[in-house]
Structure formats: structure tokens, C-alpha cells
PDB file of C-alpha atoms in Angstrom:
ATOM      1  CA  UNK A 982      19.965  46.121 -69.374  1.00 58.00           C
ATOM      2  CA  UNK A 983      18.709  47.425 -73.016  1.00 65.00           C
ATOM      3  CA  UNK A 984      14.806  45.724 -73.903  1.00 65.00           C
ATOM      4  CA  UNK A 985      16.392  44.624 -77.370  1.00 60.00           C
ATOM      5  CA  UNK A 986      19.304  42.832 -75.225  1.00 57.00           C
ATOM      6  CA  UNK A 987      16.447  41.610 -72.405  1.00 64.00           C
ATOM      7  CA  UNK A 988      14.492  40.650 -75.361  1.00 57.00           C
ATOM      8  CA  UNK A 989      17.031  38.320 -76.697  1.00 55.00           C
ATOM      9  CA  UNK A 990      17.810  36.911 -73.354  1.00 61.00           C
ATOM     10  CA  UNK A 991      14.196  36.108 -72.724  1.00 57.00           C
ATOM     11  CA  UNK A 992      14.076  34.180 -76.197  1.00 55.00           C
ATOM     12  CA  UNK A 993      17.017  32.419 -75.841  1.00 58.00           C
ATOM     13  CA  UNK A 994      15.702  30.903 -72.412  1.00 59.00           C
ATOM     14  CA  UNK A 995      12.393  30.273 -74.101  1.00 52.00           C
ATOM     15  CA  UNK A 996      13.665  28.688 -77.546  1.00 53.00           C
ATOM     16  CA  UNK A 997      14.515  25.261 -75.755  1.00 53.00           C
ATOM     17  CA  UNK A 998      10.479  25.316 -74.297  1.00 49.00           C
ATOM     18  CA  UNK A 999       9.549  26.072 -77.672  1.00 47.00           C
ATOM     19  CA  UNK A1000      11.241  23.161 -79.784  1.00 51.00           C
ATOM     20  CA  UNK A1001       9.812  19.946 -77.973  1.00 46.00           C
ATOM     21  CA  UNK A1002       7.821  18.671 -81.028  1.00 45.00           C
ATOM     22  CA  UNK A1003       8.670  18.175 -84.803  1.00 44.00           C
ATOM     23  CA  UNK A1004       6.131  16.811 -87.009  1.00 44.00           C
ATOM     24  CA  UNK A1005       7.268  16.021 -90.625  1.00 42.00           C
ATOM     25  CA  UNK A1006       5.037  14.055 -93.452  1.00 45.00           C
ATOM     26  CA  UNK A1007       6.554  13.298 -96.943  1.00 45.00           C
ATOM     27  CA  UNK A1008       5.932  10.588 -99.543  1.00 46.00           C
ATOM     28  CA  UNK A1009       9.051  11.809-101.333  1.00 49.00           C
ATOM     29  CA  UNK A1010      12.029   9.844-100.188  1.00 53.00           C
ATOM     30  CA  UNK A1011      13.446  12.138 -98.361  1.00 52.00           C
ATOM     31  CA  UNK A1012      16.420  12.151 -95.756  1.00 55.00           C
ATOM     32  CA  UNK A1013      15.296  13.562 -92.778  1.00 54.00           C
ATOM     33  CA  UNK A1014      17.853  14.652 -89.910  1.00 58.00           C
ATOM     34  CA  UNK A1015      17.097  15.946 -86.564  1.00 60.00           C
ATOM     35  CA  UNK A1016      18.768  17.015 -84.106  1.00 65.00           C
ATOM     36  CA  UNK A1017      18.201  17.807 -80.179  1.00 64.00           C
ATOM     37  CA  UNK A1018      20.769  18.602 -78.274  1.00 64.00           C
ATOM     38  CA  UNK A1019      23.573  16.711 -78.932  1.00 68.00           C
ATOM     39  CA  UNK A1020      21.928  13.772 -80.759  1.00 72.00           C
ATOM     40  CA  UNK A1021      21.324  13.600 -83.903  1.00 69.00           C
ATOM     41  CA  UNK A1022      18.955  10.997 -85.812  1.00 67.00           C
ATOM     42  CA  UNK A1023      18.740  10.342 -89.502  1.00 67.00           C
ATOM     43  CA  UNK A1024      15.746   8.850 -90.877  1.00 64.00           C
ATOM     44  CA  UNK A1025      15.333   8.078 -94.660  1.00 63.00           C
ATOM     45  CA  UNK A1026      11.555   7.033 -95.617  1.00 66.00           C
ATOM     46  CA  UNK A1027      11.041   5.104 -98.336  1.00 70.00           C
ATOM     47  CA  UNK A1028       9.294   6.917-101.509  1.00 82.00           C
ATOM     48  CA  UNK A1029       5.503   5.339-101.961  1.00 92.00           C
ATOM     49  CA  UNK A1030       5.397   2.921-105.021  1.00 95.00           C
ATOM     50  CA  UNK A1031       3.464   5.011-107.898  1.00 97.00           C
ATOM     51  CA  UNK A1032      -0.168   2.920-109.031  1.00 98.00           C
ATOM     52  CA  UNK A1033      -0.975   2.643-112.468  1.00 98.00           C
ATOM     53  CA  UNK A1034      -4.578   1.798-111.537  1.00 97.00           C
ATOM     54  CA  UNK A1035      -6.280   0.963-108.200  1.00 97.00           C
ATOM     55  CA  UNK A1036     -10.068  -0.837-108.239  1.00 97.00           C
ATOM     56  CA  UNK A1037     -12.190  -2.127-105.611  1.00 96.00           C
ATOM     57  CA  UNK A1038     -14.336  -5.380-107.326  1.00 96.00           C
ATOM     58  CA  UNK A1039     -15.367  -8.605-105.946  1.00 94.00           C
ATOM     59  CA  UNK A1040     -14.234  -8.052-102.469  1.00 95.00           C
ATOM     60  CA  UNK A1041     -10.578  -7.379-103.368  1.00 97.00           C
ATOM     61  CA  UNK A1042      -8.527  -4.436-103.579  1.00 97.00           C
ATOM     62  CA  UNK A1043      -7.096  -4.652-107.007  1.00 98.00           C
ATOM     63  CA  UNK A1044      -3.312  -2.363-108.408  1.00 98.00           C
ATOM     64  CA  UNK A1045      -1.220  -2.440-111.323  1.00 98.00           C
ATOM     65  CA  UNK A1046       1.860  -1.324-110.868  1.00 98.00           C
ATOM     66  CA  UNK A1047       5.086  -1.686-112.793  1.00 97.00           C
ATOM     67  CA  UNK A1048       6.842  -4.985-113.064  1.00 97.00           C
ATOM     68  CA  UNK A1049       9.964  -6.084-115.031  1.00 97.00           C
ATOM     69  CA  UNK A1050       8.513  -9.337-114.654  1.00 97.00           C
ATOM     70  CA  UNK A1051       9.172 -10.544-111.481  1.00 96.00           C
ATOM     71  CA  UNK A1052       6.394  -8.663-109.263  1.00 97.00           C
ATOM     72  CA  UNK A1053       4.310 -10.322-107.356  1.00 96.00           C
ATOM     73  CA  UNK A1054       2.179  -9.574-104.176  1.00 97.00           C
ATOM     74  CA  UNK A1055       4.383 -10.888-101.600  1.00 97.00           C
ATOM     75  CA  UNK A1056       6.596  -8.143-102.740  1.00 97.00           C
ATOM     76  CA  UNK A1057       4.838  -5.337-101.007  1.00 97.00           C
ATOM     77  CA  UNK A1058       3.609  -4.576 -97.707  1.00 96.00           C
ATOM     78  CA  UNK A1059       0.187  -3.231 -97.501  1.00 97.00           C
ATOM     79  CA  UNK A1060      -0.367  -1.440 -94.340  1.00 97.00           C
ATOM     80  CA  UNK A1061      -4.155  -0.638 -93.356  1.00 97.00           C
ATOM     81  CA  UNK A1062      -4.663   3.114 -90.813  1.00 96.00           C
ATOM     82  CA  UNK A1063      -8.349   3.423 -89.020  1.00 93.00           C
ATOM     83  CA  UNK A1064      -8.740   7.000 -88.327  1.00 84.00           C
ATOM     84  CA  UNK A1065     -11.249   9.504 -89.219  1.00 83.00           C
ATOM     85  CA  UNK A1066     -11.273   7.366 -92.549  1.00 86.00           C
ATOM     86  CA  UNK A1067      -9.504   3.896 -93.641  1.00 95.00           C
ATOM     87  CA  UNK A1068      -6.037   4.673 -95.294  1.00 97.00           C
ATOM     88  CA  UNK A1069      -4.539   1.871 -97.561  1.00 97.00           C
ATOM     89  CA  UNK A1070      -0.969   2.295 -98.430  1.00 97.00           C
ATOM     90  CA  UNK A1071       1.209  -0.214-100.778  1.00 97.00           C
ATOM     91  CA  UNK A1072       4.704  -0.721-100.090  1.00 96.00           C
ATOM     92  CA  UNK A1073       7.260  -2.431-102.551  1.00 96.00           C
ATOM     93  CA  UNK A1074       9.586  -4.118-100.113  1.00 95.00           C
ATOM     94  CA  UNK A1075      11.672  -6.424-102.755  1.00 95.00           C
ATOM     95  CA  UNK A1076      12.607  -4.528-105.850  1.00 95.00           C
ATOM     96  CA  UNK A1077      11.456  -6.721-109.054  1.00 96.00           C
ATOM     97  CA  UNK A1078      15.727  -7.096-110.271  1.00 96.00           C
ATOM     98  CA  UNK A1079      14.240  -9.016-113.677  1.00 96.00           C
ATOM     99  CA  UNK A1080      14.876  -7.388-117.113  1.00 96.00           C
ATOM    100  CA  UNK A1081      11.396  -8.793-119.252  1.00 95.00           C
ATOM    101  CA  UNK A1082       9.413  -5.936-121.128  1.00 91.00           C
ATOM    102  CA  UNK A1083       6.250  -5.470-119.359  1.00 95.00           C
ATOM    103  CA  UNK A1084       4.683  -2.442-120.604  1.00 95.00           C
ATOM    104  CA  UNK A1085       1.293  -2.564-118.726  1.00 96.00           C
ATOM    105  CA  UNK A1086       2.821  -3.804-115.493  1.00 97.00           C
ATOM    106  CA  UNK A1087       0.924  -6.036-113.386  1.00 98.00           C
ATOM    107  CA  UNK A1088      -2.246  -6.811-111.752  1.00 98.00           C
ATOM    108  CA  UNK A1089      -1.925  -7.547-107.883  1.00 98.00           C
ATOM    109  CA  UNK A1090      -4.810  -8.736-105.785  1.00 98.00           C
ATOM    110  CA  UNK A1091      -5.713  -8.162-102.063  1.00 98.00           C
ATOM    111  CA  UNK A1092      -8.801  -9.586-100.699  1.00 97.00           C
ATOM    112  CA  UNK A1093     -10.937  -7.489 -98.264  1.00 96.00           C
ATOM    113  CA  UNK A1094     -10.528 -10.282 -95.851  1.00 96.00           C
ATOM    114  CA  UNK A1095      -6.455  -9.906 -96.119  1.00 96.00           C
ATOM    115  CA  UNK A1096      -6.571  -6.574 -95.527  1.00 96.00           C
ATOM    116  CA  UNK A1097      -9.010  -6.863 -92.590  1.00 95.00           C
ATOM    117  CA  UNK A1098     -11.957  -4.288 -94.807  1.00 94.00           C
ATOM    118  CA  UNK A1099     -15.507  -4.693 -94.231  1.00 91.00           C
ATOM    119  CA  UNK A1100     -17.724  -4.281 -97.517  1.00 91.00           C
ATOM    120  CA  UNK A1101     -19.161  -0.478 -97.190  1.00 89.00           C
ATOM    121  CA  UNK A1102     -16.401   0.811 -95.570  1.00 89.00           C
ATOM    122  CA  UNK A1103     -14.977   4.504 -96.717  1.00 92.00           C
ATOM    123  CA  UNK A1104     -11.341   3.948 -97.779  1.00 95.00           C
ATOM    124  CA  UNK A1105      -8.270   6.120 -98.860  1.00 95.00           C
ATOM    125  CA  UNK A1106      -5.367   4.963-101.116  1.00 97.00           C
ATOM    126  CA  UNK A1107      -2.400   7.066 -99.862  1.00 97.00           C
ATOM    127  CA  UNK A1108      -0.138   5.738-103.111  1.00 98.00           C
ATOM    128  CA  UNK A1109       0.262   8.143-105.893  1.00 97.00           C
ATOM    129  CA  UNK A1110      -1.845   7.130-109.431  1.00 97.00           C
ATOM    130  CA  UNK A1111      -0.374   7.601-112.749  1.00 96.00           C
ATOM    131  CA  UNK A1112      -2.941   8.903-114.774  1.00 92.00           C
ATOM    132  CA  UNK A1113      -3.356   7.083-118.358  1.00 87.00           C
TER     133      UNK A1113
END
């Protein structure tokens, strides 16, 4: 047998060994499909909901974000990650469908209590902020 053809054999045996794991990251919204074997799974993550200002005062975790007039709170999830540091990531779960003009969005509140933070602690926003 030729190396380049026992080369090829060899990496065609090993490819399978080789493609156990995929690891993919993306704030962008993308549609994501993979496939092993014969399955195929298709995963579409939500984009992250763009701050126009995050503040920590008073014990709360302060955002505006953009409203049409409806936005409140209860509209996003807020999902706290321990890890090496504290990650903080807002969600908008129900789309605000109202047609006011708000043109400085909204301020929504989260208390560090809520969001289960201890005063002192080292946290991340993951969201994207608009700058002024």
C-alpha cells in the first residue's frame, strides 16, 4: 500500500476519535446546526438585548434599555453565572409590541437581593452597551 494512501486510511479511522466535542459561543443570533452521524440538531440562540446604560447604586443593579413603551422588568430574564467571576446577563423574553415614542428607553431595576449578589462582589455584564 502507498504511505499517501496508508496515510489517508489512518485519518479516516481517526477522524471519528477526533470529532467528539464542539464548543461554540455567540451573542449574535445565530443558527447553529450540528450534525453527528446521522442526527442532526438545530439550535437558534437568542441575540443578547443591547444596554443603553448599566449602574450598580443602592444595592440594585440598574439598565436602560429600549422600550416602545411597554417594557417592564418582568419582561426579561436575568440569569446570574458564579465562575472565576460573577456574570450577569439580561434577557428580553416578551418583546415590548407598543408603538409610544420613547427616545431614552427605560430604567429597569434589580435588587442585589433578587439577583442573589452580595455587596463587594466582582461582577460581569455579558450584554452589549451602546455607547452615548
Amino acid at each position: 500500500m502507498a504511505p499517501a494512501v496508508k496515510a489517508l486510511a489512518v485519518a479516516a479511522a481517526l477522524s471519528p476519535l477526533l470529532s467528539a466535542c464542539v464548543v461554540y459561543d455567540s451573542t449574535g443570533g445565530d443558527e447553529v446546526s450540528v450534525r453527528v452521524g446521522s442526527q442532526t440538531t438545530t439550535a437558534v440562540s437568542a441575540p443578547l438585548e443591547t444596554l443603553r446604560a448599566v449602574r450598580f447604586e443602592g444595592g440594585a443593579v440598574v439598565v436602560r434599555v429600549d422600550s416602545n413603551g411597554c417594557t417592564d422588568a418582568s419582561d426579561f430574564a436575568v440569569e446570574v453565572t458564579d465562575g472565576t467571576s460573577t456574570d450577569v446577563t439580561f434577557t428580553r423574553e416578551q418583546p415590548d409590541l407598543c408603538k409610544a415614542l420613547v427616545p431614552d428607553g427605560v430604567e429597569l431595576r434589580w435588587t442585589y437581593a433578587e439577583l442573589g449578589l452580595a455587596p463587594g462582589k466582582a461582577v460581569a455584564v455579558r450584554n452589549p452597551v451602546r455607547l452615548p
